Amino acid sequence: MNILVTGGLGYIGSHTCVKLIEAGYNPIIIDNLYNSKKSVLQRIKQITSFTPQFYYGDICDKPFVDSIFKKHDFTAVIHFAGLKAVGESVIKPLEYYEKNVYGSICLAQVMRDNNVKNLIFSSSATVYGEKNPVPYVESYPTGNITNPYGWSKFMVEQSYIDLSNAEKEWSISLLRYFNPVGAHPSGLMGEDPQGIPNNLMPYISQVAIGKREKLSVYGNDYPTKDGTGVRDYIRVEDLAIGHVAALKQINKSGIHIYNLGSGIGNSVLEVIAAYEKACGHKLAYQIVERRAGDIAAFWADASRAKQELDWQTQYTLDEMAKDSWNWQMKNPNGYPNE
């Protein structure tokens, strides 16, 4: 069964390709290598003994994407491709709306032209905005978002919901991620940010390995257990398995919305402590002012995914930190360049 995976060489996409192969699917990858490297293909082969078909290109290029649909008979599409840094989105909003929103519309148009109407979309908990109480439930209203990245995910969700309402034969799953962390237990695959990391765990990793002097903790005066921000951290392996589980919904028409999270909130200081345990030494950090728009705490209610997909997270924060450190030690400079 052929599954098109856009952005399949990225952090979450590559781990999902491994799980797809292990589950008996044939992932076929599109990636423009904006925030990934072609050498990831070799790592997928090392883990699975299989090299997926890879096409270099951009989902905004409809003739290119259409040519791939003409070569393969796809059962479904898992759509990861897009820009993903909140801070960068504030600086480059038009680029985020172009790649994330326009690109997602182009993809759906090509899918429709080729009569492939099973789609799993990589969304985000940012769509819940600032005003909903925790834990976040899929039925909550979305909006009140503080950055273009979050709005781009919201817009794609809405366009796909409208598409499903207009054309009833579509089956579209919207997977709302919380905070993916960790790495493949082999140490062969992990998060390899280009430039300064935008997320907590890879930044901690670079402090632990000595690439960066110290970590900045944005605020310690939130109304939380230790004053630092609380988030729901999910191991990337669990997240990848969630996408395979979502394939159960293909051919079931309509919109299917799932939170993919652990249902547990951990603070920044708890993440640091877990990483210190993993790497065996103290990590330097400093408390700085809060960032504008940051929320004190949020985590998932993932009971719908458990009930309908038979999916739930399996790994603890300590295990996530251990795998992250294992990847960082074995790959201090990330994936090799081509």
Tab-separated table of N, CA and C in Angstrom, residues 44-133:
chain	number	residue	atom	x	y	z
A	44	ILE	N	17.119	5.691	7.447
A	44	ILE	CA	15.895	4.897	7.364
A	44	ILE	C	16.230	3.486	6.889
A	45	LYS	N	17.123	3.393	5.902
A	45	LYS	CA	17.524	2.082	5.394
A	45	LYS	C	18.257	1.279	6.468
A	46	GLN	N	19.128	1.937	7.245
A	46	GLN	CA	19.858	1.228	8.299
A	46	GLN	C	18.904	0.626	9.329
A	47	ILE	N	17.827	1.317	9.613
A	47	ILE	CA	16.880	0.850	10.627
A	47	ILE	C	15.943	-0.217	10.074
A	48	THR	N	15.483	-0.041	8.833
A	48	THR	CA	14.417	-0.885	8.284
A	48	THR	C	14.872	-1.839	7.187
A	49	SER	N	16.099	-1.678	6.690
A	49	SER	CA	16.607	-2.437	5.534
A	49	SER	C	15.816	-2.145	4.257
A	50	PHE	N	15.219	-0.954	4.198
A	50	PHE	CA	14.429	-0.544	3.037
A	50	PHE	C	14.662	0.933	2.784
A	51	THR	N	14.875	1.286	1.505
A	51	THR	CA	15.048	2.696	1.142
A	51	THR	C	13.801	3.196	0.427
A	52	PRO	N	13.061	4.116	1.018
A	52	PRO	CA	11.859	4.626	0.342
A	52	PRO	C	12.208	5.397	-0.922
A	53	GLN	N	11.280	5.406	-1.864
A	53	GLN	CA	11.410	6.258	-3.048
A	53	GLN	C	11.343	7.710	-2.608
A	54	PHE	N	12.276	8.530	-3.098
A	54	PHE	CA	12.357	9.932	-2.690
A	54	PHE	C	12.325	10.841	-3.912
A	55	TYR	N	11.498	11.894	-3.817
A	55	TYR	CA	11.431	12.916	-4.855
A	55	TYR	C	11.770	14.268	-4.228
A	56	TYR	N	12.754	14.946	-4.815
A	56	TYR	CA	13.138	16.276	-4.348
A	56	TYR	C	12.273	17.321	-5.031
A	57	GLY	N	11.549	18.112	-4.229
A	57	GLY	CA	10.714	19.158	-4.796
A	57	GLY	C	9.793	19.746	-3.756
A	58	ASP	N	8.964	20.691	-4.198
A	58	ASP	CA	8.129	21.484	-3.303
A	58	ASP	C	6.655	21.239	-3.604
A	59	ILE	N	5.842	21.147	-2.549
A	59	ILE	CA	4.415	20.887	-2.755
A	59	ILE	C	3.688	22.072	-3.386
A	60	CYS	N	4.305	23.248	-3.380
A	60	CYS	CA	3.698	24.397	-4.060
A	60	CYS	C	3.785	24.256	-5.587
A	61	ASP	N	4.612	23.351	-6.052
A	61	ASP	CA	4.808	23.114	-7.487
A	61	ASP	C	3.828	22.022	-7.921
A	62	LYS	N	2.640	22.425	-8.331
A	62	LYS	CA	1.585	21.449	-8.636
A	62	LYS	C	1.940	20.508	-9.793
A	63	PRO	N	2.544	20.987	-10.891
A	63	PRO	CA	2.923	20.032	-11.936
A	63	PRO	C	3.892	18.954	-11.449
A	64	PHE	N	4.830	19.347	-10.589
A	64	PHE	CA	5.765	18.379	-10.007
A	64	PHE	C	5.022	17.339	-9.172
A	65	VAL	N	4.137	17.800	-8.272
A	65	VAL	CA	3.401	16.872	-7.415
A	65	VAL	C	2.491	15.978	-8.259
A	66	ASP	N	1.852	16.569	-9.263
A	66	ASP	CA	0.971	15.780	-10.126
A	66	ASP	C	1.750	14.679	-10.849
A	67	SER	N	2.979	14.969	-11.240
A	67	SER	CA	3.784	13.956	-11.937
A	67	SER	C	4.046	12.744	-11.050
A	68	ILE	N	4.155	12.970	-9.749
A	68	ILE	CA	4.377	11.855	-8.822
A	68	ILE	C	3.107	11.022	-8.681
A	69	PHE	N	1.964	11.693	-8.629
A	69	PHE	CA	0.695	10.961	-8.572
A	69	PHE	C	0.476	10.127	-9.838
A	70	LYS	N	0.991	10.609	-10.952
A	70	LYS	CA	0.834	9.856	-12.202
A	70	LYS	C	1.713	8.601	-12.224
A	71	LYS	N	2.775	8.602	-11.408
A	71	LYS	CA	3.699	7.460	-11.384
A	71	LYS	C	3.295	6.385	-10.379
A	72	HIS	N	2.486	6.746	-9.390
A	72	HIS	CA	2.194	5.821	-8.301
A	72	HIS	C	0.688	5.787	-8.019
A	73	ASP	N	0.247	4.673	-7.506
A	73	ASP	CA	-1.140	4.505	-7.059
A	73	ASP	C	-1.160	4.661	-5.544
A	74	PHE	N	-1.571	5.841	-5.068
A	74	PHE	CA	-1.551	6.136	-3.638
A	74	PHE	C	-2.879	5.786	-2.970
A	75	THR	N	-2.776	5.197	-1.778
A	75	THR	CA	-3.960	4.953	-0.953
A	75	THR	C	-4.290	6.176	-0.111
A	76	ALA	N	-3.255	6.861	0.378
A	76	ALA	CA	-3.457	8.012	1.265
A	76	ALA	C	-2.223	8.903	1.219
A	77	VAL	N	-2.389	10.117	1.743
A	77	VAL	CA	-1.299	11.074	1.880
A	77	VAL	C	-1.177	11.463	3.346
A	78	ILE	N	0.059	11.444	3.861
A	78	ILE	CA	0.352	12.017	5.181
A	78	ILE	C	1.156	13.285	4.930
A	79	HIS	N	0.616	14.402	5.367
A	79	HIS	CA	1.134	15.717	4.973
A	79	HIS	C	1.851	16.401	6.132
A	80	PHE	N	3.199	16.344	6.092
A	80	PHE	CA	4.043	17.009	7.088
A	80	PHE	C	4.662	18.299	6.568
A	81	ALA	N	4.828	18.430	5.253
A	81	ALA	CA	5.646	19.500	4.681
A	81	ALA	C	5.153	20.879	5.123
A	82	GLY	N	6.094	21.713	5.553
A	82	GLY	CA	5.738	23.067	5.959
A	82	GLY	C	6.813	23.664	6.840
A	83	LEU	N	6.706	24.961	7.067
A	83	LEU	CA	7.609	25.672	7.970
A	83	LEU	C	7.033	25.593	9.378
A	84	LYS	N	7.922	25.557	10.400
A	84	LYS	CA	7.408	25.177	11.724
A	84	LYS	C	7.930	25.985	12.906
A	85	ALA	N	8.642	27.077	12.690
A	85	ALA	CA	9.203	27.830	13.810
A	85	ALA	C	8.327	29.034	14.141
A	86	VAL	N	7.814	29.060	15.367
A	86	VAL	CA	6.914	30.135	15.785
A	86	VAL	C	7.585	31.496	15.653
A	87	GLY	N	8.800	31.636	16.195
A	87	GLY	CA	9.484	32.918	16.153
A	87	GLY	C	9.770	33.380	14.738
A	88	GLU	N	10.213	32.472	13.905
A	88	GLU	CA	10.500	32.809	12.506
A	88	GLU	C	9.236	33.245	11.778
A	89	SER	N	8.104	32.645	12.135
A	89	SER	CA	6.851	32.989	11.460
A	89	SER	C	6.456	34.434	11.692
A	90	VAL	N	6.845	34.992	12.826
A	90	VAL	CA	6.547	36.399	13.121
A	90	VAL	C	7.372	37.311	12.206
A	91	ILE	N	8.580	36.863	11.870
A	91	ILE	CA	9.475	37.635	11.021
A	91	ILE	C	9.160	37.431	9.544
A	92	LYS	N	8.710	36.228	9.191
A	92	LYS	CA	8.458	35.872	7.794
A	92	LYS	C	7.025	35.365	7.601
A	93	PRO	N	6.040	36.183	7.910
A	93	PRO	CA	4.661	35.674	7.842
A	93	PRO	C	4.228	35.244	6.453
A	94	LEU	N	4.602	36.006	5.422
A	94	LEU	CA	4.157	35.655	4.075
A	94	LEU	C	4.712	34.309	3.635
A	95	GLU	N	5.977	34.044	3.994
A	95	GLU	CA	6.565	32.746	3.656
A	95	GLU	C	5.802	31.614	4.330
A	96	TYR	N	5.373	31.825	5.573
A	96	TYR	CA	4.627	30.784	6.298
A	96	TYR	C	3.254	30.555	5.686
A	97	TYR	N	2.587	31.630	5.297
A	97	TYR	CA	1.274	31.456	4.675
A	97	TYR	C	1.412	30.825	3.283
A	98	GLU	N	2.486	31.163	2.581
A	98	GLU	CA	2.683	30.563	1.262
A	98	GLU	C	2.957	29.065	1.375
A	99	LYS	N	3.972	28.696	2.157
A	99	LYS	CA	4.375	27.291	2.222
A	99	LYS	C	3.338	26.433	2.940
A	100	ASN	N	2.801	26.946	4.047
A	100	ASN	CA	1.907	26.114	4.854
A	100	ASN	C	0.475	26.100	4.332
A	101	VAL	N	-0.047	27.266	3.980
A	101	VAL	CA	-1.450	27.332	3.555
A	101	VAL	C	-1.578	27.061	2.058
A	102	TYR	N	-0.898	27.865	1.256
A	102	TYR	CA	-0.978	27.660	-0.197
A	102	TYR	C	-0.481	26.271	-0.587
A	103	GLY	N	0.623	25.836	0.023
A	103	GLY	CA	1.151	24.518	-0.283
A	103	GLY	C	0.159	23.410	0.032
A	104	SER	N	-0.541	23.538	1.149
A	104	SER	CA	-1.521	22.523	1.535
A	104	SER	C	-2.722	22.512	0.598
A	105	ILE	N	-3.094	23.680	0.112
A	105	ILE	CA	-4.198	23.752	-0.860
A	105	ILE	C	-3.761	23.136	-2.194
A	106	CYS	N	-2.542	23.449	-2.638
A	106	CYS	CA	-2.028	22.840	-3.872
A	106	CYS	C	-2.056	21.323	-3.769
A	107	LEU	N	-1.610	20.805	-2.640
A	107	LEU	CA	-1.582	19.352	-2.443
A	107	LEU	C	-2.978	18.760	-2.567
A	108	ALA	N	-3.944	19.370	-1.893
A	108	ALA	CA	-5.315	18.848	-1.949
A	108	ALA	C	-5.888	18.917	-3.360
A	109	GLN	N	-5.549	19.968	-4.097
A	109	GLN	CA	-6.039	20.079	-5.476
A	109	GLN	C	-5.486	18.959	-6.349
A	110	VAL	N	-4.194	18.657	-6.196
A	110	VAL	CA	-3.600	17.575	-6.977
A	110	VAL	C	-4.188	16.233	-6.549
A	111	MET	N	-4.406	16.055	-5.247
A	111	MET	CA	-5.046	14.832	-4.771
A	111	MET	C	-6.419	14.656	-5.413
A	112	ARG	N	-7.203	15.711	-5.424
A	112	ARG	CA	-8.546	15.636	-6.011
A	112	ARG	C	-8.476	15.324	-7.498
A	113	ASP	N	-7.534	15.952	-8.201
A	113	ASP	CA	-7.383	15.701	-9.636
A	113	ASP	C	-7.058	14.236	-9.929
A	114	ASN	N	-6.398	13.582	-8.956
A	114	ASN	CA	-5.993	12.194	-9.142
A	114	ASN	C	-6.847	11.213	-8.339
A	115	ASN	N	-7.961	11.717	-7.811
A	115	ASN	CA	-8.940	10.886	-7.101
A	115	ASN	C	-8.332	10.137	-5.911
A	116	VAL	N	-7.447	10.821	-5.188
A	116	VAL	CA	-6.920	10.304	-3.919
A	116	VAL	C	-7.469	11.206	-2.831
A	117	LYS	N	-8.329	10.675	-1.974
A	117	LYS	CA	-9.066	11.546	-1.060
A	117	LYS	C	-8.985	11.093	0.397
A	118	ASN	N	-7.874	10.429	0.732
A	118	ASN	CA	-7.566	10.074	2.117
A	118	ASN	C	-6.346	10.876	2.542
A	119	LEU	N	-6.523	11.747	3.539
A	119	LEU	CA	-5.475	12.704	3.901
A	119	LEU	C	-5.325	12.779	5.420
A	120	ILE	N	-4.081	12.699	5.880
A	120	ILE	CA	-3.748	12.896	7.292
A	120	ILE	C	-2.857	14.132	7.374
A	121	PHE	N	-3.299	15.126	8.142
A	121	PHE	CA	-2.594	16.412	8.196
A	121	PHE	C	-1.910	16.620	9.536
A	122	SER	N	-0.666	17.048	9.452
A	122	SER	CA	0.162	17.370	10.610
A	122	SER	C	-0.209	18.755	11.126
A	123	SER	N	-1.110	18.796	12.114
A	123	SER	CA	-1.529	20.075	12.676
A	123	SER	C	-0.833	20.306	14.017
A	124	SER	N	-1.387	21.171	14.838
A	124	SER	CA	-0.681	21.594	16.046
A	124	SER	C	-1.658	22.030	17.124
A	125	ALA	N	-1.253	21.840	18.373
A	125	ALA	CA	-2.052	22.322	19.497
A	125	ALA	C	-2.128	23.844	19.543
A	126	THR	N	-1.287	24.529	18.745
A	126	THR	CA	-1.350	25.995	18.721
A	126	THR	C	-2.706	26.492	18.223
A	127	VAL	N	-3.462	25.656	17.514
A	127	VAL	CA	-4.756	26.110	16.999
A	127	VAL	C	-5.745	26.404	18.116
A	128	TYR	N	-5.494	25.877	19.318
A	128	TYR	CA	-6.409	26.126	20.438
A	128	TYR	C	-6.293	27.544	20.999
A	129	GLY	N	-5.218	28.243	20.664
A	129	GLY	CA	-5.078	29.632	21.093
A	129	GLY	C	-4.810	29.780	22.568
A	130	GLU	N	-5.170	30.938	23.111
A	130	GLU	CA	-4.787	31.299	24.475
A	130	GLU	C	-5.889	31.134	25.518
A	131	LYS	N	-7.132	31.021	25.092
A	131	LYS	CA	-8.226	31.211	26.049
A	131	LYS	C	-8.900	29.932	26.536
A	132	ASN	N	-8.549	28.780	25.967
A	132	ASN	CA	-9.188	27.533	26.392
A	132	ASN	C	-8.559	27.006	27.679
A	133	PRO	N	-9.363	26.416	28.572
A	133	PRO	CA	-8.808	25.798	29.780
A	133	PRO	C	-8.113	24.475	29.449
